[in-house]
Short mmCIF file of C-alpha atoms and ligand atoms in Angstrom, two decimals:
data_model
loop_
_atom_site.label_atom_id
_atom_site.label_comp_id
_atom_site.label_asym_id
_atom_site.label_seq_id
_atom_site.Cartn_x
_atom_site.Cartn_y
_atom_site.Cartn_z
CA UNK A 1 0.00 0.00 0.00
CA UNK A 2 1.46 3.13 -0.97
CA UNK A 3 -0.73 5.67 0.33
CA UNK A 4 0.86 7.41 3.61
CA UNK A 5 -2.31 8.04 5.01
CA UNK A 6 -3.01 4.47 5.19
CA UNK A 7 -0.04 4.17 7.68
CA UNK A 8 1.48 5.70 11.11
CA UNK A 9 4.37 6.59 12.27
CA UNK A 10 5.23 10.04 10.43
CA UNK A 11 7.11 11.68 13.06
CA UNK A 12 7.06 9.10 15.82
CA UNK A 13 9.56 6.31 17.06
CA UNK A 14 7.15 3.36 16.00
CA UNK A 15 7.48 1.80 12.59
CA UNK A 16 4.91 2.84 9.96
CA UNK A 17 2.04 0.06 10.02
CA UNK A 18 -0.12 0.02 6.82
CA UNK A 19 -3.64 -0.43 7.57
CA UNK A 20 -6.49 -2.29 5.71
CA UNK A 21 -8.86 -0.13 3.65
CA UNK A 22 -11.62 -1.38 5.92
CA UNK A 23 -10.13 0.48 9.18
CA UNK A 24 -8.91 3.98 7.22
CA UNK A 25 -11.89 4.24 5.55
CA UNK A 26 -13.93 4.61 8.81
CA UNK A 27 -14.14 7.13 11.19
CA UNK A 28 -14.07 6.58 15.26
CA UNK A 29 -17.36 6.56 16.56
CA UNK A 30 -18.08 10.41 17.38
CA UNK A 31 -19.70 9.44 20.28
CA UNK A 32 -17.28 7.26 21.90
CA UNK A 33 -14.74 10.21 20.90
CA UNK A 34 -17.12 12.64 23.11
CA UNK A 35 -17.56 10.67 26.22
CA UNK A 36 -14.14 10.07 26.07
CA UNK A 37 -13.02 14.15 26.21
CA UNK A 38 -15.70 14.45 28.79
CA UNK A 39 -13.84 11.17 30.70
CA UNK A 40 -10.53 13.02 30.35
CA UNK A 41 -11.48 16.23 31.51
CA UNK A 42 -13.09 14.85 34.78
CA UNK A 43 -9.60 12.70 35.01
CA UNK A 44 -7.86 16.19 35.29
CA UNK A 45 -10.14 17.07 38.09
CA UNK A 46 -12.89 19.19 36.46
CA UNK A 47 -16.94 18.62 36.66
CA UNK A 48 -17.95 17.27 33.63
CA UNK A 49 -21.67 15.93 33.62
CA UNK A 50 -21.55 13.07 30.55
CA UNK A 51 -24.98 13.91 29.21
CA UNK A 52 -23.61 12.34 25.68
CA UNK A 53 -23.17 8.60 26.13
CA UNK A 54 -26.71 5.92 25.31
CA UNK A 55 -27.14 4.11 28.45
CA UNK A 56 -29.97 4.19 31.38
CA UNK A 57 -27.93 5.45 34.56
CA UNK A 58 -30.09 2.82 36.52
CA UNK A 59 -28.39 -0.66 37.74
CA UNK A 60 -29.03 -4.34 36.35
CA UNK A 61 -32.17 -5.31 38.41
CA UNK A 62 -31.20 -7.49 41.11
CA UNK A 63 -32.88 -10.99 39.97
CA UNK A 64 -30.70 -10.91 36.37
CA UNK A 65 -27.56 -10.27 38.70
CA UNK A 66 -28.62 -13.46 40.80
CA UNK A 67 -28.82 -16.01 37.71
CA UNK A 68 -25.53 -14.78 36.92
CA UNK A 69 -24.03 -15.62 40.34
CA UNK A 70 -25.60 -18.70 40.01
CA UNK A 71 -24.98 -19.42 36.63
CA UNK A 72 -21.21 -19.24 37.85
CA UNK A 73 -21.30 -21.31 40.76
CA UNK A 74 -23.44 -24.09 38.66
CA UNK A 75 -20.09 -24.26 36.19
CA UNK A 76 -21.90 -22.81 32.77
CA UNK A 77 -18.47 -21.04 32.70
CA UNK A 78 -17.48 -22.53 29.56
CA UNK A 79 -17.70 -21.97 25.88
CA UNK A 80 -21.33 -22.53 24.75
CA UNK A 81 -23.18 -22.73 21.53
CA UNK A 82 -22.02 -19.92 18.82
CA UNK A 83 -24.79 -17.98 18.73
CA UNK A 84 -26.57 -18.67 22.05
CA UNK A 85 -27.60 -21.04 24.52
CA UNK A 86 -30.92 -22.79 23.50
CA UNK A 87 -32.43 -21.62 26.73
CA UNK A 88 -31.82 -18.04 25.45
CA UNK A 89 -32.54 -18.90 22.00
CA UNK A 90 -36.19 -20.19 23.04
CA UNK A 91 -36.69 -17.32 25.53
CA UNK A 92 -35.41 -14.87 22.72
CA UNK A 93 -38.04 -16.47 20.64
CA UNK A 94 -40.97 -16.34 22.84
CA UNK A 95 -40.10 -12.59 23.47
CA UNK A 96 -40.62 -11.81 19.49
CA UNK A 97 -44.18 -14.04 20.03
CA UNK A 98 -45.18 -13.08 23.15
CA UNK A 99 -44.32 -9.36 22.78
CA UNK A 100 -44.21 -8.31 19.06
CA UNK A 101 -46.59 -11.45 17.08
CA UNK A 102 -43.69 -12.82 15.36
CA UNK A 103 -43.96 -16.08 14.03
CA UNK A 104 -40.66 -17.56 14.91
CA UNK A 105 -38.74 -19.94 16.79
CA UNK A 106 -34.88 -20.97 18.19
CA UNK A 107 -33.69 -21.47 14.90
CA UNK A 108 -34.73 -17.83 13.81
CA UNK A 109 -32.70 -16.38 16.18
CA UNK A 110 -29.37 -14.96 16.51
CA UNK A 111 -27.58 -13.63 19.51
CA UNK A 112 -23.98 -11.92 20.06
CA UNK A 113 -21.87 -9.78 22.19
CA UNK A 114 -24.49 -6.98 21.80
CA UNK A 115 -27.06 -5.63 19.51
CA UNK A 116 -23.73 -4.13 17.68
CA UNK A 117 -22.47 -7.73 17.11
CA UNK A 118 -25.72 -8.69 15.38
CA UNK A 119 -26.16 -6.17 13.35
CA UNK A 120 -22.26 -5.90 12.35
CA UNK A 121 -22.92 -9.88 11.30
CA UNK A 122 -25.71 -9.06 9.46
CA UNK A 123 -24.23 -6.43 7.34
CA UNK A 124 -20.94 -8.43 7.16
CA UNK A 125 -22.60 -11.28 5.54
CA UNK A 126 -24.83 -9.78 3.41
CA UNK A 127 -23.34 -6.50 2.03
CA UNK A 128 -20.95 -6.47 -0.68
CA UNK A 129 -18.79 -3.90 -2.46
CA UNK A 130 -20.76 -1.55 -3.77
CA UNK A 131 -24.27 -2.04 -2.41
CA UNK A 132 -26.61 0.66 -0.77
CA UNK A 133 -27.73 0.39 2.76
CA UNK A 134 -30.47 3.11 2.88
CA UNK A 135 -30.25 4.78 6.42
CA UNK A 136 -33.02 7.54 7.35
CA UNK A 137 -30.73 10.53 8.60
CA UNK A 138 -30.70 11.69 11.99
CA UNK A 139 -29.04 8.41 12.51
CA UNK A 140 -26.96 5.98 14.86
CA UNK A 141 -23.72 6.19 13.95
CA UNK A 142 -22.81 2.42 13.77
CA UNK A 143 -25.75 1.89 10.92
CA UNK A 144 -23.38 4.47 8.68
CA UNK A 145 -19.76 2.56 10.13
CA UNK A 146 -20.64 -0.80 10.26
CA UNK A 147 -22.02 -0.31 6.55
CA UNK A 148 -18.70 1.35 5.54
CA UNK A 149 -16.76 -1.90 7.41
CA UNK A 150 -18.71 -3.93 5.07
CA UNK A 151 -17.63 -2.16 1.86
CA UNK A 152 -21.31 -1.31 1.28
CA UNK A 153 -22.39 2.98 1.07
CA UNK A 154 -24.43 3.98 3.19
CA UNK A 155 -27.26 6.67 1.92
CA UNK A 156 -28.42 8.70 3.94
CA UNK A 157 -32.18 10.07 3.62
CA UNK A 158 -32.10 13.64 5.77
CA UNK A 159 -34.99 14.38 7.48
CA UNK A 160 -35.57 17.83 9.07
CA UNK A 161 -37.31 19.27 11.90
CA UNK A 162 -40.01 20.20 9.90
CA UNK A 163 -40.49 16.82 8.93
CA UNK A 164 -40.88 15.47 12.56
CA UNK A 165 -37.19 13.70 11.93
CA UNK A 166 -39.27 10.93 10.20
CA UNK A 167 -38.95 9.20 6.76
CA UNK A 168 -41.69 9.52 4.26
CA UNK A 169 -42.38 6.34 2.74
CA UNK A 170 -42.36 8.85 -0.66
CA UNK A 171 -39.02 9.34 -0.13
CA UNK A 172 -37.86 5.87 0.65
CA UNK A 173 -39.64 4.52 -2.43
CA UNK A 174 -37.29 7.39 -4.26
CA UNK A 175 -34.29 6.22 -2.88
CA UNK A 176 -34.76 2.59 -3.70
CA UNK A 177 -32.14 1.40 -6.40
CA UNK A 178 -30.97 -2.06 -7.87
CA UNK A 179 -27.82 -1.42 -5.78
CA UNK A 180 -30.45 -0.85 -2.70
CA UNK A 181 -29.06 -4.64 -0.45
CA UNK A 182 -31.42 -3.07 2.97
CA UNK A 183 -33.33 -0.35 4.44
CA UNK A 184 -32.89 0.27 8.09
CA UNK A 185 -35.57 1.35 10.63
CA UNK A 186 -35.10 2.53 13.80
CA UNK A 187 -38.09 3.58 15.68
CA UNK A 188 -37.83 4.55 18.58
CA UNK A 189 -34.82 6.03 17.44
CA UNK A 190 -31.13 7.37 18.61
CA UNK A 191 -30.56 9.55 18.47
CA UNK A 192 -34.01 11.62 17.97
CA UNK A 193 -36.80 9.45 19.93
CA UNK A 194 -38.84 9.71 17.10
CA UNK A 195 -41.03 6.44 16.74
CA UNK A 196 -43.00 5.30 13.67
CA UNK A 197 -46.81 4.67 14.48
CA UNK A 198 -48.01 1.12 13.46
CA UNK A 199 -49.59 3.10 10.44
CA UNK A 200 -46.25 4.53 9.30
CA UNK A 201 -44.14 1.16 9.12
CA UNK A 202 -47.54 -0.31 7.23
CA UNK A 203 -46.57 2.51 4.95
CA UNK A 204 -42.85 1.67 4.51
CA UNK A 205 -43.96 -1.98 4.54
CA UNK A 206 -46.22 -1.11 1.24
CA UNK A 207 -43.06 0.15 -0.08
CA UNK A 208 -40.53 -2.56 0.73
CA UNK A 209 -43.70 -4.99 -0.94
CA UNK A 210 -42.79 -3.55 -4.38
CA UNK A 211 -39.06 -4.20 -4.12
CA UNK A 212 -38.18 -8.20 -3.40
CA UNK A 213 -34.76 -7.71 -3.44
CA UNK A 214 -34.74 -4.88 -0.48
CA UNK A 215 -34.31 -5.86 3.42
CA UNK A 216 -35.23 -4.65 6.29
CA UNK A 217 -33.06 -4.18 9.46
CA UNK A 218 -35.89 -3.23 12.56
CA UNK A 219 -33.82 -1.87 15.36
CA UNK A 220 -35.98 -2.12 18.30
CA UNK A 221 -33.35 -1.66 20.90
CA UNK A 222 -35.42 1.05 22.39
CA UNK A 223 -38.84 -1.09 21.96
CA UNK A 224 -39.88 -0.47 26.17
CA UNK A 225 -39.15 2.93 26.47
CA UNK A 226 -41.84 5.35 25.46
CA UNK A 227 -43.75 7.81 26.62
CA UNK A 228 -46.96 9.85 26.24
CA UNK A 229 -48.72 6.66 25.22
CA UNK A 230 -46.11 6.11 22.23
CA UNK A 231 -47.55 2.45 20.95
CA UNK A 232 -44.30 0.86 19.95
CA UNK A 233 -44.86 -1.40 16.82
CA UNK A 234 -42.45 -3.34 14.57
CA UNK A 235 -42.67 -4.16 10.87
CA UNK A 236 -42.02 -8.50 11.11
CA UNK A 237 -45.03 -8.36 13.41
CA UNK A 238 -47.44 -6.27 11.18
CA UNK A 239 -45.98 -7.27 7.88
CA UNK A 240 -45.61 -11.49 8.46
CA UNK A 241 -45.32 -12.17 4.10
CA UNK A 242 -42.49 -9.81 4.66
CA UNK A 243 -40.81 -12.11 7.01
CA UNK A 244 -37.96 -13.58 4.87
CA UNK A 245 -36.64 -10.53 4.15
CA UNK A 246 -36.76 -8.63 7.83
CA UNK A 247 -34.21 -8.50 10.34
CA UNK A 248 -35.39 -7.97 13.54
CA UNK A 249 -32.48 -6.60 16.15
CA UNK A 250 -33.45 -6.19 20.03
CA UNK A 251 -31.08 -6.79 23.32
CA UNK A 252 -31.36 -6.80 26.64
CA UNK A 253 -28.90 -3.46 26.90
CA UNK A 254 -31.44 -0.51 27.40
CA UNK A 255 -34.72 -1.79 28.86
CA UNK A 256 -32.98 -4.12 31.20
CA UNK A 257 -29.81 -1.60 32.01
CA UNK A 258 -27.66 -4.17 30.66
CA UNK A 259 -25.21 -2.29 28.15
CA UNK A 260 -21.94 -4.13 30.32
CA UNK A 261 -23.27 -7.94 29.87
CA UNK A 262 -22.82 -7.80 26.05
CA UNK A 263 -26.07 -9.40 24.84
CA UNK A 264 -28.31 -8.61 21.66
CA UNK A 265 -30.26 -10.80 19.59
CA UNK A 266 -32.53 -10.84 16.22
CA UNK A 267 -35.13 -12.72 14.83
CA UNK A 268 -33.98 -13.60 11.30
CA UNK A 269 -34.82 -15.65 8.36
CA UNK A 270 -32.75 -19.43 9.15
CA UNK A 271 -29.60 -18.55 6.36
CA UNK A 272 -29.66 -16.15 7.34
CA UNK A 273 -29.36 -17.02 11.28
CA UNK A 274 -26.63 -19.47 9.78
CA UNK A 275 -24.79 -16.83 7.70
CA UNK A 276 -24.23 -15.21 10.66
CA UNK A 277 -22.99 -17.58 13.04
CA UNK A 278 -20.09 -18.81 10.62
CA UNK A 279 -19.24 -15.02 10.83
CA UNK A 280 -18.93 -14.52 14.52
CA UNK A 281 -17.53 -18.62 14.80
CA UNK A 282 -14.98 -16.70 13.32
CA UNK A 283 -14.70 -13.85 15.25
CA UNK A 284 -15.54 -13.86 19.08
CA UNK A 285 -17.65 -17.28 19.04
CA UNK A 286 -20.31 -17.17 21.43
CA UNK A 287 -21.49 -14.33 23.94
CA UNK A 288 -20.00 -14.89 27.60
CA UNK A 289 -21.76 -17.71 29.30
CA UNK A 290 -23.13 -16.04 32.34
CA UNK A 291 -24.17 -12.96 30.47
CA UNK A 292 -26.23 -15.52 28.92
CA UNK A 293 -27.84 -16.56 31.67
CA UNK A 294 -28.25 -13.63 33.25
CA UNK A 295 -30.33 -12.65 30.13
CA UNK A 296 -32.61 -15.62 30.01
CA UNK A 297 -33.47 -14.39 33.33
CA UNK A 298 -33.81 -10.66 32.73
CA UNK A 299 -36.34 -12.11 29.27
CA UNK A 300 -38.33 -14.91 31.22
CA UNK A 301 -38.74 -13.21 34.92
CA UNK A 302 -40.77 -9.76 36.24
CA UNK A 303 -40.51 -6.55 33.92
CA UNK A 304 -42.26 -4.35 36.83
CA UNK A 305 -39.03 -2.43 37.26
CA UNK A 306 -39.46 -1.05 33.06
CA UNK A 307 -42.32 0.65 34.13
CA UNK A 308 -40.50 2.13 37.14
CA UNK A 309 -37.84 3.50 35.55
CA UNK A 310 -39.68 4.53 32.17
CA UNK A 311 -41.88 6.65 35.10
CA UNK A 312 -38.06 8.44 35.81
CA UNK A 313 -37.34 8.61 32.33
CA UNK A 314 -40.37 10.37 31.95
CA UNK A 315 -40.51 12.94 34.61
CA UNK A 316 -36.90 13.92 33.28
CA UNK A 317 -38.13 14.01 29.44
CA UNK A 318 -40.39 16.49 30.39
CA UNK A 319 -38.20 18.47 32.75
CA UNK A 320 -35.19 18.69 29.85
CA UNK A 321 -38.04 19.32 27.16
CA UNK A 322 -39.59 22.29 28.89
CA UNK A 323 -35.95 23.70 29.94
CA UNK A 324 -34.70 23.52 26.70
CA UNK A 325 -38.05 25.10 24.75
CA UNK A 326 -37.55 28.25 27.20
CA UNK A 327 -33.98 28.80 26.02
CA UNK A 328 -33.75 31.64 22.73
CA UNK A 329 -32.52 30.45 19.89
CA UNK A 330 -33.47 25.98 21.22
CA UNK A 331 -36.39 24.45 19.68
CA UNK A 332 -36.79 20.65 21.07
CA UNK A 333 -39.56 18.45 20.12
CA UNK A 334 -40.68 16.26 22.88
CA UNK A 335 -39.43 12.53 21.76
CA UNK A 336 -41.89 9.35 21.64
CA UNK A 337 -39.66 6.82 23.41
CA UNK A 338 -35.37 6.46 24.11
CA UNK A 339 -33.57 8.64 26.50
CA UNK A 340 -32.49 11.51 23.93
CA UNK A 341 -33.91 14.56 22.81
CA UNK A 342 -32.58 16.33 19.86
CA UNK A 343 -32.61 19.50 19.93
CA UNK A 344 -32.63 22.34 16.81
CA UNK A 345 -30.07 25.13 17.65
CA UNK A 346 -30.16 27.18 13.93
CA UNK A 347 -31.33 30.25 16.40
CA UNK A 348 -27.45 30.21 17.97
CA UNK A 349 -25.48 30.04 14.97
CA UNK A 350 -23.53 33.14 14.03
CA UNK A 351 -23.59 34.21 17.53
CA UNK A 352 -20.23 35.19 19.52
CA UNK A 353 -18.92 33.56 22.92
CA UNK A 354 -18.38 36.06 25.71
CA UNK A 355 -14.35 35.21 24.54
CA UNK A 356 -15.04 36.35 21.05
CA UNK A 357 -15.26 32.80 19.36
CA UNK A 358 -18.21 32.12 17.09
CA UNK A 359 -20.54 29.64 17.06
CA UNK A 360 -20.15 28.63 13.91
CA UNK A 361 -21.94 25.27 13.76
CA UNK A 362 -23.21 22.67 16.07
CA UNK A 363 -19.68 21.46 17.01
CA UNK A 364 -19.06 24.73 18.13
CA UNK A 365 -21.74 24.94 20.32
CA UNK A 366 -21.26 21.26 21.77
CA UNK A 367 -17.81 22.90 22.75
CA UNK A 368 -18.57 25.77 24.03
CA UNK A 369 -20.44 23.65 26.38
CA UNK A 370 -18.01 21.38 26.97
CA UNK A 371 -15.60 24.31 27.71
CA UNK A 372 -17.67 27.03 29.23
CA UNK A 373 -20.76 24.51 30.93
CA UNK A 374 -18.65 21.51 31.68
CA UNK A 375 -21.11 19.19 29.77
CA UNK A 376 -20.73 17.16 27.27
CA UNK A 377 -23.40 16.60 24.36
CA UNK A 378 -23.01 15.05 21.34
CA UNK A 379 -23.48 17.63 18.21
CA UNK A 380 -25.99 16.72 15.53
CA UNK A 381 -23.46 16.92 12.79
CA UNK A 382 -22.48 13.25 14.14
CA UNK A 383 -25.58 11.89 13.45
CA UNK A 384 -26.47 13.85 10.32
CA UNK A 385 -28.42 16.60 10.96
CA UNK A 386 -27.29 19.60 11.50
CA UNK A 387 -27.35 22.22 13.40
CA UNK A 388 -28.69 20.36 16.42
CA UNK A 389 -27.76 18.42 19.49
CA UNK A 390 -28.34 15.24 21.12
CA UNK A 391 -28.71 15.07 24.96
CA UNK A 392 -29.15 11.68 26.88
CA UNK A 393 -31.50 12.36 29.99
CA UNK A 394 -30.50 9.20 31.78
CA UNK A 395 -28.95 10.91 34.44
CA UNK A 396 -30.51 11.61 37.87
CA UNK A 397 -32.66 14.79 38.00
CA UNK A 398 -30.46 17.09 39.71
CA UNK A 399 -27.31 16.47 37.73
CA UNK A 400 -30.06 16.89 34.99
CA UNK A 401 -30.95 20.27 36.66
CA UNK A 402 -27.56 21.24 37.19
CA UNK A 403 -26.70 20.72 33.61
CA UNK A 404 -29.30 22.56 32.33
CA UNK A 405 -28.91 25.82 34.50
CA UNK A 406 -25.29 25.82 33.33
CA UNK A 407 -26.24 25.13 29.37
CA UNK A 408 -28.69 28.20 30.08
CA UNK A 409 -26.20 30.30 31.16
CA UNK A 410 -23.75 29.61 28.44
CA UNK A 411 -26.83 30.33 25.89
CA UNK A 412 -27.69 33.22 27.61
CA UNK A 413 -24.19 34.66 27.28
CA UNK A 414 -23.85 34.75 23.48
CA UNK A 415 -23.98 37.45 21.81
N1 LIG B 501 -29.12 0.12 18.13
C1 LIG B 501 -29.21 1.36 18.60
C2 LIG B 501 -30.14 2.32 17.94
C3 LIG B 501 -28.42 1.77 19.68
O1 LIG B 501 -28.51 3.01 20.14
C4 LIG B 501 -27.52 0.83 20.26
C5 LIG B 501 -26.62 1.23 21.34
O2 LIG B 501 -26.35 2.37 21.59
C6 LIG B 501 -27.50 -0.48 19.74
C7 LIG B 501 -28.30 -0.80 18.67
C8 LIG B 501 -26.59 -1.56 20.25
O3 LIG B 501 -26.67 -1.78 21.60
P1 LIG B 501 -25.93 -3.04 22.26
O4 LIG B 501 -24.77 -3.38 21.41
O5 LIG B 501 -25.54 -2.55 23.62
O6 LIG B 501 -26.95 -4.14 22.31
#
């Protein structure tokens, strides 16, 4: 490889390592690269709130942390199937019927080290060179990455704040080409909240009807967290003749506050399922054995604590929504379901810091905050949209409060 910017080394002491296309044509995950400033800075002894990073600040209930104990002291502390235990594998299963009408079992599903795992499997063995995964735009940043891993392009459909951040199935029909491999739906969705009624994804479902070569990734990681009577549905379970041809991705990392075990799972068609599992037998064989179990537990025992902390979740939605309305210049729709909102910030660009720095776009502002608040957001340029911001309210309410008085007083300070 020739190109110097496919190697290291320039002006340090290591040796210049040339690196696969498939690494320098990514980017770091712009999120990860945030949290990780806002890590550094509270390192060096200064009060950072994190309001950037996707996880519920609430612990693993204490039941799925019991079947793991267990599940260690009963020996399942060895390698296990590649892509899950059958007790998972039938409890992932009769979640998908029990929950979302899905007319599957065990040998439809898939599970890995994390929703992230399953869907990097599913794009790895299904994407090649060349072909289009279509990605409505505010999106999560691993749908884009993951796609660019795979040699596939990503393209992006934009949707503004005019447009609710949603897709028009008008516009998805428009971006269909030959090249098109899958579409991906994410509802309720990072990093906006935004969910797609049961009439919408009927819509898209029309759509996808009329093009047999197009998939369907359904990312439902955020599935039990909604609000305002948000009635979370998914396409598999109100399109079944479009089952061969939907993914359906889901974990136990957000509505069980499990984003440390490692454990996600789909509901796919069986080559799928298979496709996948020689990918990861390749790569980290199966999910750790007592995350496992701990999961089969958190799927097959009492979900009371979901509606406790989506009660939480709520009462903060509403407290960041209102507090973020009343600032000039911050327009913030309320979200359906997830921890975000997204917020619109085209009334603070062109305005000057109190240190004479402009805010030129939305990574400016996301450091300004950084800088002059001390919190960390992610701006909406990572995501795709532009200029916004995404804030994660699953923090407790007066770091919430806190944060918000000090983003306030930066706001209020530009000129
Ligand atoms: N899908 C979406 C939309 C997410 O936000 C995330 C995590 O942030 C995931 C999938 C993957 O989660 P995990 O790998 O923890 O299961």
């Amino acid at each position: 490889m020739s190109d110097s910017s496919k190697t290291t080394g320039a002006g340090s002491d290591t040796p210049s390592i040339a690196f696969a296309d498939r690494v320098t044509r990514i980017a770091p995950s712009p999120t990860v690269a945030i949290s990780s400033l806002a890590l550094d800075l509270r390192a060096a002894g200064r009060d950072v709130i994190g309001l950037a990073v996707g996880e519920p600040d609430f612990d693993t209930p204490p039941h799925v942390k019991e079947a793991a104990i267990r599940a260690i002291h009963d020996g399942h502390t060895k390698y296990t199937q590649v892509d899950g235990i059958p007790e998972l594998k039938e409890a992932v299963a009769e979640k998908f019927r029990r929950e979302n009408g899905l007319d599957v079992s065990a040998a439809n599903i898939s599970v890995g080290t994390g929703g992230k795992q399953v869907l990097f499997n599913a794009l790895m063995a299904t994407v090649q060179a060349g072909d289009e995964v279509i990605i409505p735009a505010p999106y999560w940043v691993s749908f884009a990455g993951i796609t660019e891993v795979a040699g596939g392009t990503p393209v992006f459909l934009a949707s503004g704040f005019a447009d609710g951040l949603k897709l028009s199935p008008e516009r998805l029909e428009a971006a269909i080409t030959p090249r098109s491999r899958w579409v991906i739906i994410n509802s309720p969705s990072n990093p906006t909240g935004m969910g797609y009624s049961a009439d919408e994804l009927r819509a898209f479902a029309d759509v996808i009807r009329r093009h047999p070569n197009l998939m369907v990734i359904s990312d439902d990681l955020y599935e039990h967290l909604t609000y305002d009577g948000f009635e979370f549905s998914t396409i598999a379970g109100l399109a079944p003749d479009l089952a061969d041809r939907v993914l359906t991705l889901n974990g136990v990392s957000k509505s069980y506050c499990m984003t440390g075990w490692r454990i996600g799972f789909a509901a796919a068609p069986v080559p799928l399922v298979k496709a996948m599992a020689k990918l990861q037998s390749q790569s980290t064989s199966s999910p750790g054995s007592i995350a496992q179990h701990a999961a089969v537990a958190a799927l097959n025992g009492p979900t009371g604590f979901i509606a406790e902390n989506n009660a939480a979740f709520a009462r903060r939605r509403a407290m960041v929504v209102a507090a973020l309305n009343a600032m000039e210049g911050v327009s913030c729709p309320a979200p359906d379901g997830a921890f975000y909102v997204f917020a619109d910030i085209a009334g603070l660009i062109g305005k000057t810091r109190p240190d004479g720095k402009v805010i030129g776009n939305d990574s400016d502002f996301a450091a300004a905050l950084l800088e002059l608040a001390e919190v960390a957001v992610v701006p909406g340029v990572a995501f795709g949209l532009s200029p916004a911001f995404r804030l994660s309210f699953a923090a407790a309410d007066d770091v919430l409060q806190t944060a918000l008085g000090r983003i306030a007083e930066v706001i209020a300070s530009l000129r």
